[in-house]
Each structure stands twice: as structure tokens, then as C-alpha cells.
mmCIF file of C-alpha atoms in Angstrom:
data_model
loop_
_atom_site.group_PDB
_atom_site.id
_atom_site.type_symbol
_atom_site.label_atom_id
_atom_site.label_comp_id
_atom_site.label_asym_id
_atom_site.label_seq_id
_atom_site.Cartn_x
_atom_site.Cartn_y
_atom_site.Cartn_z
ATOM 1 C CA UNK F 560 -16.173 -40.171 -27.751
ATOM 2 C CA UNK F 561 -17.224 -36.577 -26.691
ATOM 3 C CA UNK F 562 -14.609 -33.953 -25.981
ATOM 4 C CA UNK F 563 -15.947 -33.788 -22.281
ATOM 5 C CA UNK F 564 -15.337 -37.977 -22.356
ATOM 6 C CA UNK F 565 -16.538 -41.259 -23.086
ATOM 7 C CA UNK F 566 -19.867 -42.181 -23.351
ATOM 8 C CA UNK F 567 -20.477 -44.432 -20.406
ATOM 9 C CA UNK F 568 -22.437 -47.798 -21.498
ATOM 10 C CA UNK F 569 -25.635 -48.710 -20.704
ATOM 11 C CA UNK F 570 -24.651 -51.299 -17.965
ATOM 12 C CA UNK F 571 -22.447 -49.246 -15.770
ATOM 13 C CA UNK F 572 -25.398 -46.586 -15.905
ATOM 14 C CA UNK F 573 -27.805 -49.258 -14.829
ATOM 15 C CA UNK F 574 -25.963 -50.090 -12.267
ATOM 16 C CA UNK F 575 -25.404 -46.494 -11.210
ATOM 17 C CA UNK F 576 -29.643 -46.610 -10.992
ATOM 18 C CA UNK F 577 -29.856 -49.132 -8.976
ATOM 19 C CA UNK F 578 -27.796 -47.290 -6.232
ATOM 20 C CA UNK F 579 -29.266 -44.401 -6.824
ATOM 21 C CA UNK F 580 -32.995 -46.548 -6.262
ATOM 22 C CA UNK F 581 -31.771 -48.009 -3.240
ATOM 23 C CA UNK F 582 -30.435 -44.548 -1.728
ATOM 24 C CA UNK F 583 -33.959 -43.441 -2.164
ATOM 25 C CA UNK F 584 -35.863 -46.526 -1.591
ATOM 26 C CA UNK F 585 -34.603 -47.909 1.695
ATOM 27 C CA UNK F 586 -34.767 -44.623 3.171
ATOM 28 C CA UNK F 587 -38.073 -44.093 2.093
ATOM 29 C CA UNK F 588 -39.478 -47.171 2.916
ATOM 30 C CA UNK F 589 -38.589 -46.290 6.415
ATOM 31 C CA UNK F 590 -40.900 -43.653 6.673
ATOM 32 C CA UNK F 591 -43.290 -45.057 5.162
ATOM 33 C CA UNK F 592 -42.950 -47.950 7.509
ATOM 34 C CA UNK F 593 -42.427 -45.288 10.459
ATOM 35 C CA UNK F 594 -45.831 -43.155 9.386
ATOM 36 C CA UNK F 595 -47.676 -46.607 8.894
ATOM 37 C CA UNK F 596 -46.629 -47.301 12.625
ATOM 38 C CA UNK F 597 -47.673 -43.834 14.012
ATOM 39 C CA UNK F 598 -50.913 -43.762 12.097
ATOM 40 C CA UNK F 599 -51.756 -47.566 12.705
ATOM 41 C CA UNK F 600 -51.987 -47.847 8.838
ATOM 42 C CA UNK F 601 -50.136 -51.108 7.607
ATOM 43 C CA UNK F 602 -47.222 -50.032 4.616
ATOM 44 C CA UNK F 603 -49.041 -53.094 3.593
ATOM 45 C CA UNK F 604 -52.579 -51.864 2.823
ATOM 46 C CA UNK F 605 -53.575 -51.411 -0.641
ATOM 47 C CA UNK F 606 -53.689 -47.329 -0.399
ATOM 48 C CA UNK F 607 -49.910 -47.421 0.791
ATOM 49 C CA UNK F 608 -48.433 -49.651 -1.297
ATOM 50 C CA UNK F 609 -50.538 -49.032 -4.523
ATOM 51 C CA UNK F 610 -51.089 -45.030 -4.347
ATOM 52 C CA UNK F 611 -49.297 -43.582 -1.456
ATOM 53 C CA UNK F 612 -45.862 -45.128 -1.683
ATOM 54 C CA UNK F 613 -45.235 -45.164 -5.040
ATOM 55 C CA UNK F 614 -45.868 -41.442 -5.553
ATOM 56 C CA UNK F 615 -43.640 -40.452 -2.750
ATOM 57 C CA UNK F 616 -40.846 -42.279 -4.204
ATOM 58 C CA UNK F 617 -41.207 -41.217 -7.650
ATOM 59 C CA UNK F 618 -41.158 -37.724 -5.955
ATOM 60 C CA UNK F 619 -38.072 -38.164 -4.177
ATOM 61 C CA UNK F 620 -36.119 -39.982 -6.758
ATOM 62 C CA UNK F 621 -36.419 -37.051 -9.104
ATOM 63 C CA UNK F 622 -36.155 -34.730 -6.512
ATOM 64 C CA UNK F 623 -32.600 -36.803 -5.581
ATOM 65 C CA UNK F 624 -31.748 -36.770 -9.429
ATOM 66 C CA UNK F 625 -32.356 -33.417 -10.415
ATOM 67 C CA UNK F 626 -30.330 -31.985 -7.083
ATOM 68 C CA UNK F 627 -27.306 -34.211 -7.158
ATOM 69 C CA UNK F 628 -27.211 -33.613 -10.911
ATOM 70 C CA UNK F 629 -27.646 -29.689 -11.009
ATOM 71 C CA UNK F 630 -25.273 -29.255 -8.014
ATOM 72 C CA UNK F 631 -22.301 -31.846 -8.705
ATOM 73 C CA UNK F 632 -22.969 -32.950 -12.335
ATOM 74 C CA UNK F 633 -23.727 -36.862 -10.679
ATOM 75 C CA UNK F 634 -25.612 -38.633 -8.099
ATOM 76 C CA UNK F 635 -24.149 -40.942 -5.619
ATOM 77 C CA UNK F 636 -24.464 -43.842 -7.680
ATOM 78 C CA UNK F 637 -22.889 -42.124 -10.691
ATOM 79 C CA UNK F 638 -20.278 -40.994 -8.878
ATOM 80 C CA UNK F 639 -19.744 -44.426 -7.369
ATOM 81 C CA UNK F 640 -18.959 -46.066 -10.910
ATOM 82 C CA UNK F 641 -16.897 -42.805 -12.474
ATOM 83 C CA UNK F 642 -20.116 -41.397 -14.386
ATOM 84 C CA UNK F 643 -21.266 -37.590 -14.856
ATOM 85 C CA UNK F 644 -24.256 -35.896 -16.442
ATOM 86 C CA UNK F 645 -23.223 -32.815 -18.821
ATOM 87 C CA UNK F 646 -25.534 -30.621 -20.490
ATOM 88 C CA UNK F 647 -25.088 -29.593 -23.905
ATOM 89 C CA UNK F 648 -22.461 -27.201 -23.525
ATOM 90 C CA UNK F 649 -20.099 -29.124 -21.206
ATOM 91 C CA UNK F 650 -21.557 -27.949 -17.922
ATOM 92 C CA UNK F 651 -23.621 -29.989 -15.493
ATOM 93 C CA UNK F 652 -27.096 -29.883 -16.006
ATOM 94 C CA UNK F 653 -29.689 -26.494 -14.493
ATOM 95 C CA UNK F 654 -32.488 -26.916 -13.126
ATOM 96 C CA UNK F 655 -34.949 -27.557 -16.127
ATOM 97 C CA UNK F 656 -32.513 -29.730 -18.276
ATOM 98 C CA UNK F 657 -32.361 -31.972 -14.955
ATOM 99 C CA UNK F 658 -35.917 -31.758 -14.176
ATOM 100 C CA UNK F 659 -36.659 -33.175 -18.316
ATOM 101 C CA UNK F 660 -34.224 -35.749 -18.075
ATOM 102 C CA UNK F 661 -35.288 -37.683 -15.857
ATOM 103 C CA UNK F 662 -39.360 -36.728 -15.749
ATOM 104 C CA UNK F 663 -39.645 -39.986 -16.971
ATOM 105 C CA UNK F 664 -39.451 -41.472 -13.089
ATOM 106 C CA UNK F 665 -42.586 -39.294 -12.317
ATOM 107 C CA UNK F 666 -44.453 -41.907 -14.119
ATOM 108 C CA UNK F 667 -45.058 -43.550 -10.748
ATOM 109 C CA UNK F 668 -47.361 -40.994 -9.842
ATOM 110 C CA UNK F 669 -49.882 -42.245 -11.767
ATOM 111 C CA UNK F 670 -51.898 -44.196 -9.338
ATOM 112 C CA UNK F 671 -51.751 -48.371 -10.053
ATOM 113 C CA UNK F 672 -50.736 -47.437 -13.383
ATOM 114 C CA UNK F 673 -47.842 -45.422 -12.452
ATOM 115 C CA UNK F 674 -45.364 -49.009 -11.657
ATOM 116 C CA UNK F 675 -46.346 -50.435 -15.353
ATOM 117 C CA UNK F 676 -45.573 -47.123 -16.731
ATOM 118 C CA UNK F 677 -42.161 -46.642 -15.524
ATOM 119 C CA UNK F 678 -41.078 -50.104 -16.417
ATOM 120 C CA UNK F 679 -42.145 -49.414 -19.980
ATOM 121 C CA UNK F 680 -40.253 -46.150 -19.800
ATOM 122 C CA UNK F 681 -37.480 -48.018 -18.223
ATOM 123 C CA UNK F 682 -36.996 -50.070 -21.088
ATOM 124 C CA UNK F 683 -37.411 -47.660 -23.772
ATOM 125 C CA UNK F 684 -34.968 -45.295 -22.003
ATOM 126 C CA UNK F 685 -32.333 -48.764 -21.506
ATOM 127 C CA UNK F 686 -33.278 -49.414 -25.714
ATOM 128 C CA UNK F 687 -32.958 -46.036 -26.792
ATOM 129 C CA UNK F 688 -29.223 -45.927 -25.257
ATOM 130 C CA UNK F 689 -28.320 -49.243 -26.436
ATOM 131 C CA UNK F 690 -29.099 -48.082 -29.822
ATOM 132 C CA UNK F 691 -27.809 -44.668 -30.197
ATOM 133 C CA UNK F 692 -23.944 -43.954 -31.580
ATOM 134 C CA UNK F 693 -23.647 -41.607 -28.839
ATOM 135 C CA UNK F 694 -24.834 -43.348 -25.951
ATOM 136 C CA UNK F 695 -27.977 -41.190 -25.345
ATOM 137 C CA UNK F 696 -31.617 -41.839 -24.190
ATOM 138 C CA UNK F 697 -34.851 -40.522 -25.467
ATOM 139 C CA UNK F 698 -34.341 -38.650 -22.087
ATOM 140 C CA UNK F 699 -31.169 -37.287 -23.161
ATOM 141 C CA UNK F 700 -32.294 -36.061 -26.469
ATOM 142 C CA UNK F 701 -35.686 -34.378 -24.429
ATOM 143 C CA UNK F 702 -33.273 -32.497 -21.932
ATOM 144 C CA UNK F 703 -31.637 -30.873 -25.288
ATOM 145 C CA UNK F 704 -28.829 -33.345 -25.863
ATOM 146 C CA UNK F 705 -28.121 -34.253 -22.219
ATOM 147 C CA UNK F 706 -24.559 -36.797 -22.208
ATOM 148 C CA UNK F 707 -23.713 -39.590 -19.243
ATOM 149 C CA UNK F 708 -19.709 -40.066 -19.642
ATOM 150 C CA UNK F 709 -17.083 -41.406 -17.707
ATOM 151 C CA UNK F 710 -14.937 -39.169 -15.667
#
């Protein structure tokens, strides 16, 4: 336990990620969709789904994560299940300590590559968490010491 509160566990933050994906995802599959429509170029096709997609997602879910977090200390999802990100000193994360913790999404933007990638990361970040006393990520310990904890 943390003076700023207790660590939250690895399955109410998973479940606080898969919000946060679908808050991102739906909406951006939409577009995609709606651009596919307007340019006559199936979501579908091989360039969309493989390249195109992917990398617009990865951009927008760290986008989402790094603005939610800097300017309310959670995202949606986080805030849905009573979690908050605090940087080292107590405060919610800035800019840069947001952008490094979760950098890790931006895997995706590694064309083909980028979806086998994040998985991997996935699970290292879900290991690391599981495995540390205080409830932190590799992520966590890259942003300086960055905490998840219940509110």
C-alpha cells in the first residue's frame, strides 16, 4: 500500500484496458469504415487492415492515454473501475511520464509486425505487474516509477 492508495491488481486494470480499447476502437473503426466507403477502399483490403488501421489506432490509443492521464490522472475505463495513474510524486502524470508509460501501444505501428509486437508487450507488461510487490509494470518503472491505485 502507497500513501496515495492501494495498488490496484492486475485484473481490474485489464479490465480498465479493455474499455479504454473499445472507446478507441469502435470509434475508430467507424472511420475507417466511413473513409473506406468514401474512397471505395474496402476496411477489408490488406493495406487497411494490415498497415493503415492498425497504426491509426495505436496512434489514438496513446494519444487517448496520455490526455486522459495528464489531464484527470485516469482514462474512462480507469475511472470506471475506481483506478488512477500517479506519477512519482503523488501527482497525475505530465506529458512525458504519460507519453513513456504507455509507448508500449505504439508497437502497432510497426507495419504486420506491429499486432505480434504489442501482444508480446501486452504480456510482459500483464507479467511484470503480476510479479512486482508494488503492483508496477516494466512501463511503470520506464515512466520513473509511474503507480495505478485505487481511488
Amino acid at each position: 500500500m502507497t500513501s496515495a492508495g492501494q495498488h490496484a491488481d492486475l485484473g481490474t486494470r485489464f479490465i480498465a484496458r479493455i474499455i479504454d480499447a473499445l472507446i478507441i476502437g469502435i470509434p475508430a473503426w467507424l472511420i475507417l469504415y466511413g473513409i473506406g466507403l468514401l474512397t471505395g477502399i474496402s476496411p477489408a483490403s490488406m493495406l487497411m487492415s494490415k498497415v493503415i488501421a492498425p497504426m491509426l489506432i495505436a496512434v489514438a490509443f496513446t494519444g487517448y492515454c496520455v490526455a486522459q492521464e495528464t489531464s484527470r490522472g485516469t482514462t474512462f475505463g480507469k475511472r470506471l473501475v475506481g483506478l488512477r495513474v500517479l506519477a512519482p510524486g503523488g501527482q497525475p502524470p505530465d506529458a512525458q511520464t504519460s507519453l513513456k508509460r504507455n509507448l508500449w501501444a505504439a508497437a502497432a505501428l510497426v507495419p504486420c509486425l506491429g499486432a505480434v509486437a504489442t501482444l508480446v508487450l501486452s504480456i510482459s507488461v500483464a507479467v511484470t505487474i503480476s510479479q512486482d510487490p508494488n503492483g508496477q509494470g516494466w512501463h511503470d518503472r520506464f515512466a520513473g516509477g509511474t503507480q495505478v491505485v485505487r481511488t
